[in-house]
Tab-separated table of C-alpha atoms and ligand atoms in Angstrom:
chain	number	residue	atom	x	y	z
A	266	UNK	CA	118.109	154.434	35.683
A	267	UNK	CA	118.671	152.947	39.121
A	268	UNK	CA	121.048	150.031	39.410
A	269	UNK	CA	119.232	146.800	38.788
A	270	UNK	CA	120.142	144.063	41.206
A	271	UNK	CA	119.618	140.773	39.485
A	272	UNK	CA	119.797	137.634	41.583
A	273	UNK	CA	123.088	138.161	43.381
A	274	UNK	CA	124.514	140.556	40.697
A	275	UNK	CA	126.684	137.721	39.556
A	276	UNK	CA	130.231	137.764	38.305
A	277	UNK	CA	131.288	135.351	35.582
A	278	UNK	CA	132.814	132.130	36.880
A	279	UNK	CA	135.142	132.107	33.889
A	280	UNK	CA	136.174	135.165	31.922
A	281	UNK	CA	138.399	134.795	28.885
A	282	UNK	CA	139.828	137.916	27.325
A	283	UNK	CA	142.096	138.304	24.306
A	284	UNK	CA	143.257	134.708	24.547
A	285	UNK	CA	145.872	133.604	22.013
A	286	UNK	CA	147.674	130.337	21.539
A	287	UNK	CA	150.005	129.099	18.818
A	288	UNK	CA	151.819	125.839	18.265
A	289	UNK	CA	154.936	126.811	16.337
A	290	UNK	CA	153.737	128.843	13.377
A	291	UNK	CA	150.189	127.604	13.702
A	292	UNK	CA	147.895	130.149	15.329
A	293	UNK	CA	145.268	127.977	16.976
A	294	UNK	CA	143.442	130.576	19.096
A	295	UNK	CA	143.208	134.173	17.936
A	296	UNK	CA	141.719	136.702	20.318
A	297	UNK	CA	139.121	134.601	22.113
A	298	UNK	CA	136.715	136.425	24.433
A	299	UNK	CA	134.157	134.475	26.408
A	300	UNK	CA	132.329	134.654	29.735
A	301	UNK	CA	130.764	131.691	31.496
A	302	UNK	CA	128.274	132.605	34.199
A	303	UNK	CA	127.634	130.377	37.236
A	304	UNK	CA	125.137	127.670	36.380
A	305	UNK	CA	125.466	128.181	32.643
A	306	UNK	CA	125.946	125.425	30.113
A	307	UNK	CA	128.058	126.655	27.204
A	308	UNK	CA	128.592	124.306	24.284
A	309	UNK	CA	131.377	124.762	21.783
A	310	UNK	CA	130.853	123.520	18.253
A	311	UNK	CA	133.029	123.815	15.161
A	312	UNK	CA	135.027	121.896	12.600
A	313	UNK	CA	137.977	119.674	13.435
A	314	UNK	CA	141.081	121.760	14.069
A	315	UNK	CA	139.165	124.964	14.841
A	316	UNK	CA	140.722	125.137	18.330
A	317	UNK	CA	137.929	123.808	20.545
A	318	UNK	CA	140.078	121.450	22.641
A	319	UNK	CA	142.855	123.991	22.944
A	320	UNK	CA	140.398	126.560	24.270
A	321	UNK	CA	139.041	124.101	26.815
A	322	UNK	CA	142.559	123.130	27.871
A	323	UNK	CA	143.534	126.763	28.412
A	324	UNK	CA	140.757	127.062	31.010
A	325	UNK	CA	142.445	124.581	33.360
A	326	UNK	CA	145.986	125.378	32.231
A	327	UNK	CA	146.612	122.079	30.492
A	328	UNK	CA	147.822	124.546	27.846
A	329	UNK	CA	149.546	127.809	28.683
A	330	UNK	CA	148.104	130.778	26.783
A	331	UNK	CA	150.561	132.938	24.816
A	332	UNK	CA	148.591	136.108	25.455
A	333	UNK	CA	145.378	137.293	27.040
A	334	UNK	CA	143.735	136.333	30.274
A	335	UNK	CA	141.677	133.583	31.782
A	336	UNK	CA	140.024	134.454	35.068
A	337	UNK	CA	138.408	131.827	37.268
A	338	UNK	CA	136.312	133.180	40.132
A	339	UNK	CA	138.016	136.513	39.513
A	340	UNK	CA	141.576	135.159	39.826
A	341	UNK	CA	143.871	135.630	36.834
A	342	UNK	CA	145.275	132.214	35.952
A	343	UNK	CA	148.309	133.776	34.312
A	344	UNK	CA	149.417	135.158	37.674
A	345	UNK	CA	152.498	133.517	39.153
A	346	UNK	CA	150.880	132.639	42.458
A	347	UNK	CA	148.112	130.514	40.972
A	348	UNK	CA	148.293	127.019	42.391
A	349	UNK	CA	147.511	124.825	39.398
A	350	UNK	CA	146.661	121.837	41.558
A	351	UNK	CA	144.170	123.776	43.647
A	352	UNK	CA	142.679	125.153	40.444
A	353	UNK	CA	142.220	121.692	38.966
A	354	UNK	CA	140.477	120.545	42.145
A	355	UNK	CA	137.784	123.088	41.312
A	356	UNK	CA	137.604	122.233	37.597
A	357	UNK	CA	136.606	118.710	36.573
A	358	UNK	CA	137.483	117.512	33.104
A	359	UNK	CA	136.052	114.644	31.099
A	360	UNK	CA	137.869	113.547	27.945
A	361	UNK	CA	136.824	111.576	24.906
A	362	UNK	CA	139.094	108.702	25.953
A	363	UNK	CA	137.905	108.390	29.620
A	364	UNK	CA	141.449	108.544	31.083
A	365	UNK	CA	140.591	106.094	33.859
A	366	UNK	CA	143.059	103.796	35.580
A	367	UNK	CA	142.245	100.442	33.999
A	368	UNK	CA	144.143	98.457	36.628
A	369	UNK	CA	141.946	99.756	39.453
A	370	UNK	CA	138.338	99.173	40.325
A	371	UNK	CA	135.658	101.820	39.870
A	372	UNK	CA	135.601	102.959	43.490
A	373	UNK	CA	139.386	103.331	43.724
A	374	UNK	CA	139.368	105.447	40.557
A	375	UNK	CA	136.858	107.718	42.250
A	376	UNK	CA	138.615	108.021	45.617
A	377	UNK	CA	142.200	108.423	44.393
A	378	UNK	CA	142.185	112.189	43.857
A	379	UNK	CA	140.075	113.098	46.909
A	380	UNK	CA	142.403	111.016	49.146
A	381	UNK	CA	145.732	112.048	47.617
A	382	UNK	CA	145.036	115.666	46.633
A	383	UNK	CA	142.338	116.732	49.062
A	384	UNK	CA	143.618	114.553	51.925
A	385	UNK	CA	140.124	113.228	52.472
A	386	UNK	CA	139.828	110.214	54.764
A	387	UNK	CA	139.386	106.996	52.807
A	388	UNK	CA	135.992	106.100	54.280
A	389	UNK	CA	134.661	109.619	53.719
A	390	UNK	CA	135.962	109.568	50.126
A	391	UNK	CA	134.244	106.216	49.599
A	392	UNK	CA	130.982	107.512	51.009
A	393	UNK	CA	131.070	110.493	48.617
A	394	UNK	CA	132.103	108.268	45.704
A	395	UNK	CA	129.204	105.876	46.337
A	396	UNK	CA	126.800	108.817	46.170
A	397	UNK	CA	128.260	110.068	42.899
A	398	UNK	CA	128.274	106.551	41.444
A	399	UNK	CA	124.623	106.222	42.406
A	400	UNK	CA	123.966	109.535	40.614
A	401	UNK	CA	125.339	108.087	37.365
A	402	UNK	CA	123.589	104.743	37.871
A	403	UNK	CA	126.700	102.720	38.689
A	404	UNK	CA	126.533	102.066	42.431
A	405	UNK	CA	126.396	98.329	41.735
A	406	UNK	CA	129.670	98.548	39.810
A	407	UNK	CA	131.783	100.079	42.581
A	408	UNK	CA	133.952	96.956	42.936
A	409	UNK	CA	134.041	96.168	39.217
A	410	UNK	CA	137.225	96.389	37.254
A	411	UNK	CA	137.234	99.398	34.961
A	412	UNK	CA	138.643	97.278	32.144
A	413	UNK	CA	135.462	95.185	32.096
A	414	UNK	CA	133.041	98.081	31.663
A	415	UNK	CA	131.399	99.270	28.462
A	416	UNK	CA	132.442	102.618	26.992
A	417	UNK	CA	129.289	104.286	28.258
A	418	UNK	CA	129.867	102.931	31.759
A	419	UNK	CA	133.501	104.077	31.664
A	420	UNK	CA	132.478	107.568	30.694
A	421	UNK	CA	129.881	107.668	33.481
A	422	UNK	CA	132.608	106.587	35.930
A	423	UNK	CA	134.812	109.377	34.564
A	424	UNK	CA	132.035	111.883	35.234
A	425	UNK	CA	131.414	110.506	38.745
A	426	UNK	CA	135.142	110.602	39.452
A	427	UNK	CA	135.358	114.258	38.424
A	428	UNK	CA	132.331	115.073	40.590
A	429	UNK	CA	133.956	113.444	43.635
A	430	UNK	CA	136.266	116.466	43.803
A	431	UNK	CA	133.197	118.701	44.164
A	432	UNK	CA	134.203	120.939	41.262
A	433	UNK	CA	132.613	124.310	40.552
A	434	UNK	CA	133.047	123.842	36.820
A	435	UNK	CA	132.986	120.815	34.536
A	436	UNK	CA	134.752	120.746	31.173
A	437	UNK	CA	133.774	118.080	28.665
A	438	UNK	CA	135.794	117.458	25.496
A	439	UNK	CA	133.708	115.381	23.106
A	440	UNK	CA	132.680	112.977	25.871
A	441	UNK	CA	130.603	110.787	23.553
A	442	UNK	CA	132.740	110.759	20.402
A	443	UNK	CA	134.440	107.465	21.219
A	444	UNK	CA	131.201	105.681	22.044
A	445	UNK	CA	129.029	103.387	19.977
A	446	UNK	CA	125.910	105.260	18.868
A	447	UNK	CA	123.565	103.156	20.982
A	448	UNK	CA	125.310	104.088	24.245
A	449	UNK	CA	125.794	107.797	23.589
A	450	UNK	CA	122.387	108.484	25.107
A	451	UNK	CA	123.188	107.162	28.586
A	452	UNK	CA	126.129	109.567	28.896
A	453	UNK	CA	124.204	112.534	27.522
A	454	UNK	CA	121.417	111.762	29.988
A	455	UNK	CA	123.875	111.999	32.913
A	456	UNK	CA	125.157	115.313	31.542
A	457	UNK	CA	121.629	116.562	31.046
A	458	UNK	CA	120.823	115.862	34.705
A	459	UNK	CA	124.032	117.515	35.862
A	460	UNK	CA	123.086	120.627	33.907
A	461	UNK	CA	119.578	120.581	35.356
A	462	UNK	CA	121.097	120.384	38.855
A	463	UNK	CA	122.847	123.684	38.167
A	464	UNK	CA	126.416	122.609	37.357
A	465	UNK	CA	128.405	125.133	35.359
A	466	UNK	CA	129.567	123.323	32.233
A	467	UNK	CA	131.600	123.976	29.094
A	468	UNK	CA	131.009	121.194	26.605
A	469	UNK	CA	132.769	120.601	23.296
A	470	UNK	CA	130.440	118.383	21.351
A	471	UNK	CA	129.254	117.213	17.971
A	472	UNK	CA	125.916	116.205	19.483
A	473	UNK	CA	123.823	118.970	17.990
A	474	UNK	CA	120.575	117.917	19.647
A	475	UNK	CA	122.302	118.053	23.036
A	476	UNK	CA	123.699	121.494	22.195
A	477	UNK	CA	120.278	122.614	21.059
A	478	UNK	CA	118.343	121.395	24.081
A	479	UNK	CA	120.739	121.723	27.030
A	480	UNK	CA	122.890	124.795	26.354
A	481	UNK	CA	122.272	128.271	27.575
A	482	UNK	CA	124.720	129.468	24.945
A	483	UNK	CA	126.305	127.941	21.888
A	484	UNK	CA	129.723	129.051	20.670
A	485	UNK	CA	130.681	128.342	17.071
A	486	UNK	CA	134.445	128.274	16.516
A	487	UNK	CA	136.040	128.614	13.115
A	488	UNK	CA	139.799	128.675	12.491
A	489	UNK	CA	140.750	129.862	15.957
A	490	UNK	CA	138.104	132.511	16.459
A	491	UNK	CA	134.608	132.564	17.874
A	492	UNK	CA	132.782	133.207	14.636
A	493	UNK	CA	129.385	133.412	16.283
A	494	UNK	CA	127.770	132.820	19.639
A	495	UNK	CA	124.229	132.970	20.880
A	496	UNK	CA	121.332	131.074	22.321
A	497	UNK	CA	120.538	127.695	20.772
A	498	UNK	CA	117.550	129.323	19.057
A	499	UNK	CA	119.826	131.959	17.524
A	500	UNK	CA	122.593	129.602	16.417
A	501	UNK	CA	120.437	126.745	15.168
A	502	UNK	CA	117.342	128.719	14.188
A	503	UNK	CA	118.792	131.868	12.681
A	504	UNK	CA	122.591	131.754	12.299
A	505	UNK	CA	123.870	135.170	11.258
A	506	UNK	CA	127.092	134.148	9.581
A	507	UNK	CA	127.601	132.193	6.388
A	508	UNK	CA	130.309	130.087	8.077
A	509	UNK	CA	127.907	128.992	10.798
A	510	UNK	CA	125.227	128.135	8.235
A	511	UNK	CA	127.728	126.155	6.152
A	512	UNK	CA	128.987	124.228	9.184
A	513	UNK	CA	125.505	123.343	10.363
A	514	UNK	CA	124.343	122.407	6.862
A	515	UNK	CA	127.336	120.128	6.384
A	516	UNK	CA	126.785	118.690	9.820
A	517	UNK	CA	123.140	117.963	9.427
A	518	UNK	CA	123.776	116.263	6.070
A	519	UNK	CA	125.964	113.595	7.732
B	29	LIG	N1	150.187	120.142	21.378
B	29	LIG	C1	150.046	120.509	20.087
B	29	LIG	N2	151.131	120.687	19.297
B	29	LIG	C2	151.004	121.069	18.020
B	29	LIG	N3	149.832	121.314	17.424
B	29	LIG	C3	148.715	121.141	18.127
B	29	LIG	C4	148.760	120.730	19.502
B	29	LIG	N4	147.496	120.666	19.969
B	29	LIG	C5	146.696	121.011	18.945
B	29	LIG	N5	147.423	121.299	17.848
B	29	LIG	C6	146.880	121.751	16.552
B	29	LIG	O1	146.067	122.874	16.784
B	29	LIG	C7	144.919	122.865	15.954
B	29	LIG	C8	143.681	122.951	16.810
B	29	LIG	O2	143.596	121.772	17.588
B	29	LIG	P1	142.406	121.467	18.585
B	29	LIG	O3	142.685	120.143	19.136
B	29	LIG	O4	142.247	122.595	19.542
B	29	LIG	O5	141.172	121.461	17.583
B	29	LIG	P2	139.707	120.894	17.810
B	29	LIG	O6	138.773	121.979	17.357
B	29	LIG	O7	139.561	120.390	19.181
B	29	LIG	O8	139.631	119.696	16.747
B	29	LIG	P3	138.870	118.265	16.851
B	29	LIG	O9	137.412	118.533	16.530
B	29	LIG	O10	139.524	117.449	15.782
B	29	LIG	O11	139.092	117.726	18.225
B	29	LIG	C9	145.022	121.597	15.115
B	29	LIG	O12	145.569	121.932	13.863
B	29	LIG	C10	145.966	120.729	15.905
B	29	LIG	O13	146.678	119.865	15.060
B	30	LIG	MG1	139.268	118.526	19.999
């Protein structure tokens, strides 16, 4: 058969191969293999302690893998010459606990990294930040103190701040787990729009309806391995493995 040229014959943005990570005697990641294609939304689900955060953190080298490879845009992150700071400019991360500077206002949180790391001019950084804050519905809060915001607003600032660096990839580690139930929706809505705009995203989440409706692929982790992965229809509609079925059953009971 002739070579089929799909739209741009795309390479994965992230390729993970044979990834292993231990903390002392505890093997947390055991032979993880995963590709993330440009524009894809991959959600990672699984029980507490299964290695989800560690996997995410290996993608931007917040953790150093013991073995295996992580490639980003074809560059092996284990290679000596990889500039970790340049890498992190291209990979935005949003944590459960916001990690904002509480003693600064919203706008300054958003312009800090572009000005200090990217050497962007302050007024240009502010112009970009105002656009991203408008995207998350917080333009009116630019001069507000972060400490006075609600959890949902803080998390939307954290997302806007990450986007100010114009990342190619966004990593989310349980971005709504610290939020009151009634404000989870406003953060998920921002993430939903980001996905619809074509952002490549890897999202660790316990929000099953988000995983079901927004992901291109769902990865189920169990005790340091990817026990099963597939489309949302496959994972939620017809899970192949008993462990996946048990996890989802337990989850949907709660
Ligand atoms: N820096 C560390 N030092 C020692 N052990 C760690 C470290 N980070 C994680 N672990 C351990 O590794 C295991 C996997 O942790 P990880 O945070 O990746 O799990 P998780 O799937 O994200 O769990 P959760 O759903 O609770 O966030 C856990 O047993 C955890 O205690
Ligand atoms: Mg975690």
